[in-house]
XYZ file of N, CA and C in Angstrom:
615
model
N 115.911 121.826 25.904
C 115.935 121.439 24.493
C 116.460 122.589 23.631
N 115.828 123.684 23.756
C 116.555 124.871 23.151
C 117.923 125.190 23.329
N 118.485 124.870 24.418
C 119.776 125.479 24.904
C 120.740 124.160 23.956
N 120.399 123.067 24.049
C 120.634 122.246 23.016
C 120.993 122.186 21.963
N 119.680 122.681 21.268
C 119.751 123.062 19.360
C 120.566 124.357 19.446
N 120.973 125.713 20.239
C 121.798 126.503 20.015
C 123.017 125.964 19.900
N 123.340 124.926 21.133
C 124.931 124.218 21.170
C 125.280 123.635 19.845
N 124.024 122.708 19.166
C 124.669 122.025 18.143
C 124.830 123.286 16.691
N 123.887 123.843 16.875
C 124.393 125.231 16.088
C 125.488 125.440 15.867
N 125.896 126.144 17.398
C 127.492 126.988 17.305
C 128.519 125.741 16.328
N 128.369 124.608 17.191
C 129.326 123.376 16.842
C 129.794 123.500 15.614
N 128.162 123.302 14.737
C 128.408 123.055 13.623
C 128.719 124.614 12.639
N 128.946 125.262 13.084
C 129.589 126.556 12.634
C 130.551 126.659 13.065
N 131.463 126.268 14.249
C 132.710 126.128 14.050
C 133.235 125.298 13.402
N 132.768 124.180 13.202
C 133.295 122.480 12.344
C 133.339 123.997 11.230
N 132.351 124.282 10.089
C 132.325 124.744 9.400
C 133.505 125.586 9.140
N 133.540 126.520 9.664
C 134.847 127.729 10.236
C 136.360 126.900 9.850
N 135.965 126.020 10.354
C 137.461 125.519 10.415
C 138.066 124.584 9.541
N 136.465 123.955 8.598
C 137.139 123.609 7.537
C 137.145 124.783 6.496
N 136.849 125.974 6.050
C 137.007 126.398 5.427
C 138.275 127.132 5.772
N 138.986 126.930 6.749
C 140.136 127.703 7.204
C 141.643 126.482 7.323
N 141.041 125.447 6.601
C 142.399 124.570 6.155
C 143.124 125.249 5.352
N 144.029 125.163 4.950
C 145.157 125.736 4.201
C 145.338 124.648 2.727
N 145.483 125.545 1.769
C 145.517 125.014 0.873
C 146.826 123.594 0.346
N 147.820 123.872 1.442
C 149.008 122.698 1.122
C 148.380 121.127 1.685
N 147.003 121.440 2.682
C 146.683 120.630 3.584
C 145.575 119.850 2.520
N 145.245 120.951 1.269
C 144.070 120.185 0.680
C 143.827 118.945 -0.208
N 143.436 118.069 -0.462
C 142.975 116.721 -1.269
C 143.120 116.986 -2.454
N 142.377 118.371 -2.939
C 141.923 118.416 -4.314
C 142.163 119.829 -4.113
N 142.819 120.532 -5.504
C 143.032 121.879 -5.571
C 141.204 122.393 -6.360
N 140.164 123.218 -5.739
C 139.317 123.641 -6.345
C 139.582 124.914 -7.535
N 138.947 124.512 -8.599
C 139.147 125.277 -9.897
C 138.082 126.906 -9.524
N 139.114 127.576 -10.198
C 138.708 129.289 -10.304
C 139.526 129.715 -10.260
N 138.745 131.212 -9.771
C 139.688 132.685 -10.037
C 139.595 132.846 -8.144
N 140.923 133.584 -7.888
C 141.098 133.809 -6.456
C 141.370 135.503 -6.691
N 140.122 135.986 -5.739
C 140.311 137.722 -5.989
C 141.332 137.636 -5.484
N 141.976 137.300 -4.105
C 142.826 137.448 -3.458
C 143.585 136.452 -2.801
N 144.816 136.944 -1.761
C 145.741 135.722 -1.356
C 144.949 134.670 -0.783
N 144.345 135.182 0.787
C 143.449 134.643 1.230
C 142.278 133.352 0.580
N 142.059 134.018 -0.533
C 141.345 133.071 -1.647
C 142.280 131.613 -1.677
N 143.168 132.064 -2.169
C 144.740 130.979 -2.619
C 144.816 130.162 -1.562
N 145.078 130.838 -0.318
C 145.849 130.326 0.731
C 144.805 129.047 1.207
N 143.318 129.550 1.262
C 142.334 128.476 1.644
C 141.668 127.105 0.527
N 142.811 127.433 -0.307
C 142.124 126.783 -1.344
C 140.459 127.174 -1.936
N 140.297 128.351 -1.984
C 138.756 128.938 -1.604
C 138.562 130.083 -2.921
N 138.541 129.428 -3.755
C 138.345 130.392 -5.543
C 136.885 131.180 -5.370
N 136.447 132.136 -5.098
C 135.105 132.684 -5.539
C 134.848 133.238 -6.575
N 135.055 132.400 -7.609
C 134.438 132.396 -8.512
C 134.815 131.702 -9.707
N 133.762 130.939 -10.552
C 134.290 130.106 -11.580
C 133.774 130.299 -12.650
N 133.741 129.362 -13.554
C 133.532 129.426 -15.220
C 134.711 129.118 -15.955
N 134.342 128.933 -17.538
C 135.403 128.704 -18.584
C 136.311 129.432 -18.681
N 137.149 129.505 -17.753
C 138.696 130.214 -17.664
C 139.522 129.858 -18.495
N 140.102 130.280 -19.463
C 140.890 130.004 -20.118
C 142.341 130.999 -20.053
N 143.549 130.510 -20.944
C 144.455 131.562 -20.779
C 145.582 131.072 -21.949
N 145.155 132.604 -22.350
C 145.846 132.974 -23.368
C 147.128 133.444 -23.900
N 147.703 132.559 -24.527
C 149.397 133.248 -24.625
C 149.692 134.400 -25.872
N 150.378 135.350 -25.334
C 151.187 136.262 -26.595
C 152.154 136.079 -27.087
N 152.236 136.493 -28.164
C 153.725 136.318 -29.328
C 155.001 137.363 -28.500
N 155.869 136.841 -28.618
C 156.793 137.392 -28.218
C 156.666 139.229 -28.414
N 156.341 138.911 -29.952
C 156.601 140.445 -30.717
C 155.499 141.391 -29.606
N 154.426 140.974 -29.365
C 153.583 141.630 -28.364
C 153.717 142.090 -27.617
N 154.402 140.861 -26.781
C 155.367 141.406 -24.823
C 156.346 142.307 -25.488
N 156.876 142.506 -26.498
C 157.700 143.664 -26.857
C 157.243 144.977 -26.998
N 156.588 144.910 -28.085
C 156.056 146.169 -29.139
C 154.975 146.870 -28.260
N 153.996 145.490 -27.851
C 153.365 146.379 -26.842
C 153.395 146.345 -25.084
N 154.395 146.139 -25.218
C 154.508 146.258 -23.476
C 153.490 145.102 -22.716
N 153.525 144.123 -22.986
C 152.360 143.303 -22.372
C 153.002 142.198 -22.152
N 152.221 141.674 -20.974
C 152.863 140.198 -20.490
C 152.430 138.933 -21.239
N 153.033 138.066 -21.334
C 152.960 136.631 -21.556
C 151.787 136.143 -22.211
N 151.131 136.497 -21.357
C 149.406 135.441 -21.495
C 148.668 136.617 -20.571
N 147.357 135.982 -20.454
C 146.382 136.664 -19.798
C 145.154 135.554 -19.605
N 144.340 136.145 -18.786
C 143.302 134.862 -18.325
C 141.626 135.502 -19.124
N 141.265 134.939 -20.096
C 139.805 135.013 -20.233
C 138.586 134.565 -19.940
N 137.552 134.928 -19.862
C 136.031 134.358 -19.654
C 135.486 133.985 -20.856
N 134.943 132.669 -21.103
C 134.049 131.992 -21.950
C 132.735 132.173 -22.055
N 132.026 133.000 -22.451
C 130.854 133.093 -22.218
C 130.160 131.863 -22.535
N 128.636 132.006 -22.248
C 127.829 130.957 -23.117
C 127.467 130.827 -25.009
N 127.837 131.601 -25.367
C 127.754 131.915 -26.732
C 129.319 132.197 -27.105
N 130.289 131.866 -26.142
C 131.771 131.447 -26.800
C 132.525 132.603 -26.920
N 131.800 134.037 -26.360
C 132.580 135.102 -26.840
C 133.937 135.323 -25.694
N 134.564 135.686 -25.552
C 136.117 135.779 -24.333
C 136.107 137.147 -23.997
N 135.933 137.309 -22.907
C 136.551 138.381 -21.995
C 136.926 138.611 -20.910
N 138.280 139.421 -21.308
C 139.316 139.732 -20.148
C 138.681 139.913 -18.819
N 139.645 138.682 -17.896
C 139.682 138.501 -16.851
C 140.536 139.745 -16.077
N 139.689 140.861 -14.869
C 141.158 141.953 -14.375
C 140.725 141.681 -12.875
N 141.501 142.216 -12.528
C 141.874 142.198 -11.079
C 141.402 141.367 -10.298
N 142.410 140.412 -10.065
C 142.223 139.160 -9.555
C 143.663 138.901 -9.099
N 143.818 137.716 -7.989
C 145.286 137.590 -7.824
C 145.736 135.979 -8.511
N 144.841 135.308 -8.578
C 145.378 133.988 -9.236
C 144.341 133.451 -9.701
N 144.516 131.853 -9.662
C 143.690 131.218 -10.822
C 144.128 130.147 -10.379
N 143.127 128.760 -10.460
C 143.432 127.685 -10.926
C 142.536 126.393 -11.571
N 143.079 125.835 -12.802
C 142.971 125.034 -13.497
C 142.224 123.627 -12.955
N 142.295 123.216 -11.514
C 141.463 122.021 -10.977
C 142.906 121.316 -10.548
N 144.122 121.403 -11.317
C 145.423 120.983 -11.257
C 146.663 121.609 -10.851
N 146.255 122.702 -11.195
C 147.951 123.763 -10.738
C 147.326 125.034 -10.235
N 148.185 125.784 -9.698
C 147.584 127.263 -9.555
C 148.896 128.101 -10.055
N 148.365 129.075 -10.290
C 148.881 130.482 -10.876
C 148.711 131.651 -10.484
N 149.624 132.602 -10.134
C 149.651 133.583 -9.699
C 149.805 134.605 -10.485
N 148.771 136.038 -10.716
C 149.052 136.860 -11.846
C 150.169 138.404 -11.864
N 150.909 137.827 -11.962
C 152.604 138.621 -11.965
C 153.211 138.876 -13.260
N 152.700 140.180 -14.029
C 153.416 140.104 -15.476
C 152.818 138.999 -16.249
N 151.420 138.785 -16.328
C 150.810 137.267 -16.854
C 150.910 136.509 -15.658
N 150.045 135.573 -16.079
C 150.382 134.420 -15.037
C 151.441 132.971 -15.077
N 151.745 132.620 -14.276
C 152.988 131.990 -13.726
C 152.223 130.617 -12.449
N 152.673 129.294 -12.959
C 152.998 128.665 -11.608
C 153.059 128.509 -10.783
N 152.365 127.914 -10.003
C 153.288 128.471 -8.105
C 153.080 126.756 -7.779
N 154.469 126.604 -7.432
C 154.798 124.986 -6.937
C 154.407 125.314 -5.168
N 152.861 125.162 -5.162
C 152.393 124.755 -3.813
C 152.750 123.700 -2.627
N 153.893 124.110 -2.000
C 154.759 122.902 -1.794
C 155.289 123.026 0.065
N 154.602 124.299 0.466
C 155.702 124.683 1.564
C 155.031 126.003 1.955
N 155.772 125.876 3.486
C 155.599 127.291 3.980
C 155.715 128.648 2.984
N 156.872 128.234 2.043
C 157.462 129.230 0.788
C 156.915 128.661 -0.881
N 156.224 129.684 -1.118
C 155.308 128.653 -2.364
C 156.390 129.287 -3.390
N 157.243 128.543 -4.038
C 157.799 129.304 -5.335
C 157.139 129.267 -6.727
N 157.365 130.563 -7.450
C 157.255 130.570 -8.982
C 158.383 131.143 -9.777
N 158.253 131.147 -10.815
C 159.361 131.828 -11.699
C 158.376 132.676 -12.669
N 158.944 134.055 -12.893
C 158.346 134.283 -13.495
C 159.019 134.927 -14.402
N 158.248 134.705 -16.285
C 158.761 135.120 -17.476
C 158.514 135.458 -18.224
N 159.571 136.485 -18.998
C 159.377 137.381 -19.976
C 159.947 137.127 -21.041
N 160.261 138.485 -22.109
C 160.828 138.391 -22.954
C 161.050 139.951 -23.169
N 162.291 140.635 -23.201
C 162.462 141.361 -23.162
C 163.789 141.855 -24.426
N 163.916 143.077 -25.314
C 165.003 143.301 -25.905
C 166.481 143.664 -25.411
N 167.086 143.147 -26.320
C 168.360 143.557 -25.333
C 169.379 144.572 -26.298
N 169.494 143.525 -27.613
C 170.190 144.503 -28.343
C 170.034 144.283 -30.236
N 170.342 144.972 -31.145
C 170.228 144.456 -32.440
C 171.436 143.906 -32.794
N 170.515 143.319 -33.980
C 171.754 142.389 -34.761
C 171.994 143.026 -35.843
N 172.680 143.066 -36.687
C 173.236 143.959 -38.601
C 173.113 142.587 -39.174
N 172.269 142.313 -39.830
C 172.620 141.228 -40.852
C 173.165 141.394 -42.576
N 174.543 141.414 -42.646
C 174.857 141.864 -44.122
C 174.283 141.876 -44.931
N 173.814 140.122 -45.451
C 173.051 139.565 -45.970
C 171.900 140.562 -47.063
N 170.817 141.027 -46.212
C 170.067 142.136 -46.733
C 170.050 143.446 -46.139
N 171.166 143.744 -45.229
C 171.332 145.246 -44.615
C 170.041 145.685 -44.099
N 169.536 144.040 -43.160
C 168.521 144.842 -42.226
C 169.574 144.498 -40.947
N 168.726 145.734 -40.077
C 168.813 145.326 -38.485
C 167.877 144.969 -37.868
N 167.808 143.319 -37.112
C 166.751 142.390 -35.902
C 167.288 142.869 -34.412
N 166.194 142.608 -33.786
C 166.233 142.754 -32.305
C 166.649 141.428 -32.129
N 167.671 141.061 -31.006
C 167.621 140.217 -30.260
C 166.947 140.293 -29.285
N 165.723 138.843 -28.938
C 165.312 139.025 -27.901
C 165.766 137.958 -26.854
N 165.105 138.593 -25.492
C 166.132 137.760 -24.709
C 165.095 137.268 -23.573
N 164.940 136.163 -23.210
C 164.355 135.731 -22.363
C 164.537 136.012 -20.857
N 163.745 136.568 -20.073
C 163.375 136.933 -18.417
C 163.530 136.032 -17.565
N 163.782 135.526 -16.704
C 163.508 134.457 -15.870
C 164.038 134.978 -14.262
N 162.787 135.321 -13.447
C 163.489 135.429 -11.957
C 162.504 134.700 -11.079
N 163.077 133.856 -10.359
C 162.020 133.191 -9.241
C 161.913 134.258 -7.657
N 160.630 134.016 -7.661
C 159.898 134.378 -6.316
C 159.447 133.160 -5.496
N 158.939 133.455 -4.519
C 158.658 133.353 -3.362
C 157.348 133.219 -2.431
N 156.387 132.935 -2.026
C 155.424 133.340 -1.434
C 155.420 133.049 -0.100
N 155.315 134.170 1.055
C 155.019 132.945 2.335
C 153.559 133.062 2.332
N 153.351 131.875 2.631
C 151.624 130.592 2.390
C 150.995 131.460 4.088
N 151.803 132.023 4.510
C 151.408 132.337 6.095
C 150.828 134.079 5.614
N 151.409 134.622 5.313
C 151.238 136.286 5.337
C 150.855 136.969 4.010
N 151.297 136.266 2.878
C 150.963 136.340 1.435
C 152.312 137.537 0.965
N 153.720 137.573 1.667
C 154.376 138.594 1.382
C 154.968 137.997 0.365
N 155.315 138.626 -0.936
C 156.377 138.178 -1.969
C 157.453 138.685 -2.159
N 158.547 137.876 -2.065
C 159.585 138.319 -1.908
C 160.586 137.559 -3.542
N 161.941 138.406 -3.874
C 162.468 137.345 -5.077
C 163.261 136.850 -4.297
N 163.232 135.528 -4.697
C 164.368 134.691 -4.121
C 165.600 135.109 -4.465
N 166.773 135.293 -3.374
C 168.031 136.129 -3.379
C 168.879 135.514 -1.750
N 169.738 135.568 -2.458
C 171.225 135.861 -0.786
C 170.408 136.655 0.393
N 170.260 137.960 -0.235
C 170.114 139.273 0.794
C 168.513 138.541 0.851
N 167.679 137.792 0.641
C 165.998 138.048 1.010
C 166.378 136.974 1.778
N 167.370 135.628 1.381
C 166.946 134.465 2.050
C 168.102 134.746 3.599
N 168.933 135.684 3.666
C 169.839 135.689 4.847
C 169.053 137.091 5.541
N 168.042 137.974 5.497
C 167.335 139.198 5.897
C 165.909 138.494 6.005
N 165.501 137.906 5.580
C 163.876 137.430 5.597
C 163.217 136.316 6.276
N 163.766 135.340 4.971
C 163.710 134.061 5.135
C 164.376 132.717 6.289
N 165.297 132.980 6.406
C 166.242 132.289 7.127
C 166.142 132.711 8.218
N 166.011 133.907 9.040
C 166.100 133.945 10.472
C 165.248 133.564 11.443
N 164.120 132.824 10.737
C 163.535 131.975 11.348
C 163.715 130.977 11.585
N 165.008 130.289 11.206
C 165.401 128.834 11.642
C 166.808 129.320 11.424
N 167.380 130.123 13.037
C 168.674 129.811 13.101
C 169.549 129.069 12.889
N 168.968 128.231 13.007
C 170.413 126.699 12.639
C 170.454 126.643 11.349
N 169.111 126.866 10.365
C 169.941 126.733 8.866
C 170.214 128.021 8.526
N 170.221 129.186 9.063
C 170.766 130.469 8.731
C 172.447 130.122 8.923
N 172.458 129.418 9.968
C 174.335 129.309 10.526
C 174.809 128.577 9.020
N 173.752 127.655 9.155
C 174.367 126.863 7.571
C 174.661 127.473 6.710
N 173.813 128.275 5.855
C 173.806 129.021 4.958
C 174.862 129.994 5.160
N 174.907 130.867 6.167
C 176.196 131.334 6.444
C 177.603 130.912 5.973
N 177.439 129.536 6.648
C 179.366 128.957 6.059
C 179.080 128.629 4.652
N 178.120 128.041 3.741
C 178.057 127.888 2.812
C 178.742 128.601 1.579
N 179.880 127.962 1.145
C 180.701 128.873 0.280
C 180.304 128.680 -1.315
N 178.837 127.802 -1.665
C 178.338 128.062 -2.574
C 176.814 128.175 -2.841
N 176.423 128.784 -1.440
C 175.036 129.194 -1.241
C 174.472 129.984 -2.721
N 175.763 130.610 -3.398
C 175.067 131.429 -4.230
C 174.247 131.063 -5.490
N 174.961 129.771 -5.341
C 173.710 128.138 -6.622
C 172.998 127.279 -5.633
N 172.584 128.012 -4.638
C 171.718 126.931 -3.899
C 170.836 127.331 -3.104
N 170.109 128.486 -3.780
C 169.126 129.280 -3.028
C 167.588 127.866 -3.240
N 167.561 126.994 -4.705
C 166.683 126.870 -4.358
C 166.429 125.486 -3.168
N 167.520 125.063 -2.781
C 168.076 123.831 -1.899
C 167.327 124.730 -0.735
N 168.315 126.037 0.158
C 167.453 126.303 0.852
C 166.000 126.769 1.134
N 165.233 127.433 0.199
C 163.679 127.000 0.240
C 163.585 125.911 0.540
N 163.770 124.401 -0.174
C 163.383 123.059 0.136
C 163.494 122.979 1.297
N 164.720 123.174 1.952
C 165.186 122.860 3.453
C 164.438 123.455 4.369
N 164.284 125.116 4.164
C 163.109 125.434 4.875
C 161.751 125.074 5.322
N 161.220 124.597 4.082
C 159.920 123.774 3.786
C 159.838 122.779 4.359
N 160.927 122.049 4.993
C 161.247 120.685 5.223
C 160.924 120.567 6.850
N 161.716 122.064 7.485
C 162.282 122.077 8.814
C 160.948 123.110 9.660
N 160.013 123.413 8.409
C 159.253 124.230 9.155
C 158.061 124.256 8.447
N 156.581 124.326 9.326
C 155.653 123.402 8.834
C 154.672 125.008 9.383
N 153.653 125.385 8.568
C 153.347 126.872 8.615
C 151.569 126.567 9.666
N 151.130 127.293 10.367
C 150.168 126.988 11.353
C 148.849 126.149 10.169
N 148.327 125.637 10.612
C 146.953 124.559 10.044
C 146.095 125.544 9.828
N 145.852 126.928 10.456
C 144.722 127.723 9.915
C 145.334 129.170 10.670
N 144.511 130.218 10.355
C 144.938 131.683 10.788
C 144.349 132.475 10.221
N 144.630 134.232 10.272
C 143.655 135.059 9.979
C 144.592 135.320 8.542
């Protein structure tokens, strides 16, 4: 009888084990929180929650003071907000976000999770006759990344990452990409294709 109740033990600690070691592309329902880390993300597995909110900045901000986009706060019970730090993402119950320069998107979709991520940055002034001031033009950021859902490495999506990184894991669409004489507008075609042709292990360390 004892040797018994140990067996159904272990069992049910591996059942356990192994659902908490589904992968988040595999999951039903994205669970809401903060993810200290990839691992967090990858299992769909947030430790820790509450009134997360997230906050956007004025352009003039990400300028003047060097700061990103938005930022993620805590709601207390008496309504007061404070900064959310070191953490790697977040999610809403609906989307997740990854915190890169503010947080950003991540289209959970594939072996290769993409985001874009954006700024606002100066580029140059303007002279306006008018009243003989000079404005900054500002200029909007935009570069997409990458995630592999397997290792948590981030890479920006590029020629040189997707023909050095990405691609040599499926020779046959590396050959593609190769002859491709307008691969250089169709980086995000190959992610899709990748995603398509290659399906990342059901669980891992």
């Amino acid at each position: 009888m004892k040797h018994w109740c140990c067996l159904w033990i272990l069992v049910c600690c591996c059942g356990t084990a192994m659902a908490q070691d589904t992968l988040i592309l595999q999951a039903t329902a994205l669970k809401k929180g903060l993810y200290k880390s990839f691992r967090e993300f990858k299992y769909n597995n947030p430790s820790e929650a509450g009134d997360l909110v997230v906050k956007n900045r004025s352009s003039a901000a990400q300028i003047y003071l060097l700061a990103s986009r938005n930022e993620l706060v805590l709601r207390d019970g008496a309504g007061q907000e404070h900064k959310v730090k070191n953490y790697w993402g977040f999610c809403d119950g609906s989307h997740v976000y990854i915190r890169d320069n503010g947080l950003n998107r991540v289209q959970v979709d594939g072996y290769y999770c993409s985001y874009e991520l954006q700024g606002v940055q100066p580029s140059r002034s303007i002279y306006n006759p008018a009243d003989m001031t000079v404005n900054a033009l500002n200029t909007p950021v935009r570069l997409k990344k990458v995630i592999n859902i397997v290792t948590g490495e981030i890479l920006e999506l590029s020629l040189y990452n997707l023909k050095k990184y990405i691609l040599p894991q499926d020779p046959e669409l590396l050959a593609e990409f190769r002859d491709d004489k307008s691969k250089k507008n169709r980086l995000d075609y190959y992610i899709v294709r990748f995603n398509e042709r290659n399906k990342p292990p059901q669980s891992g360390q």
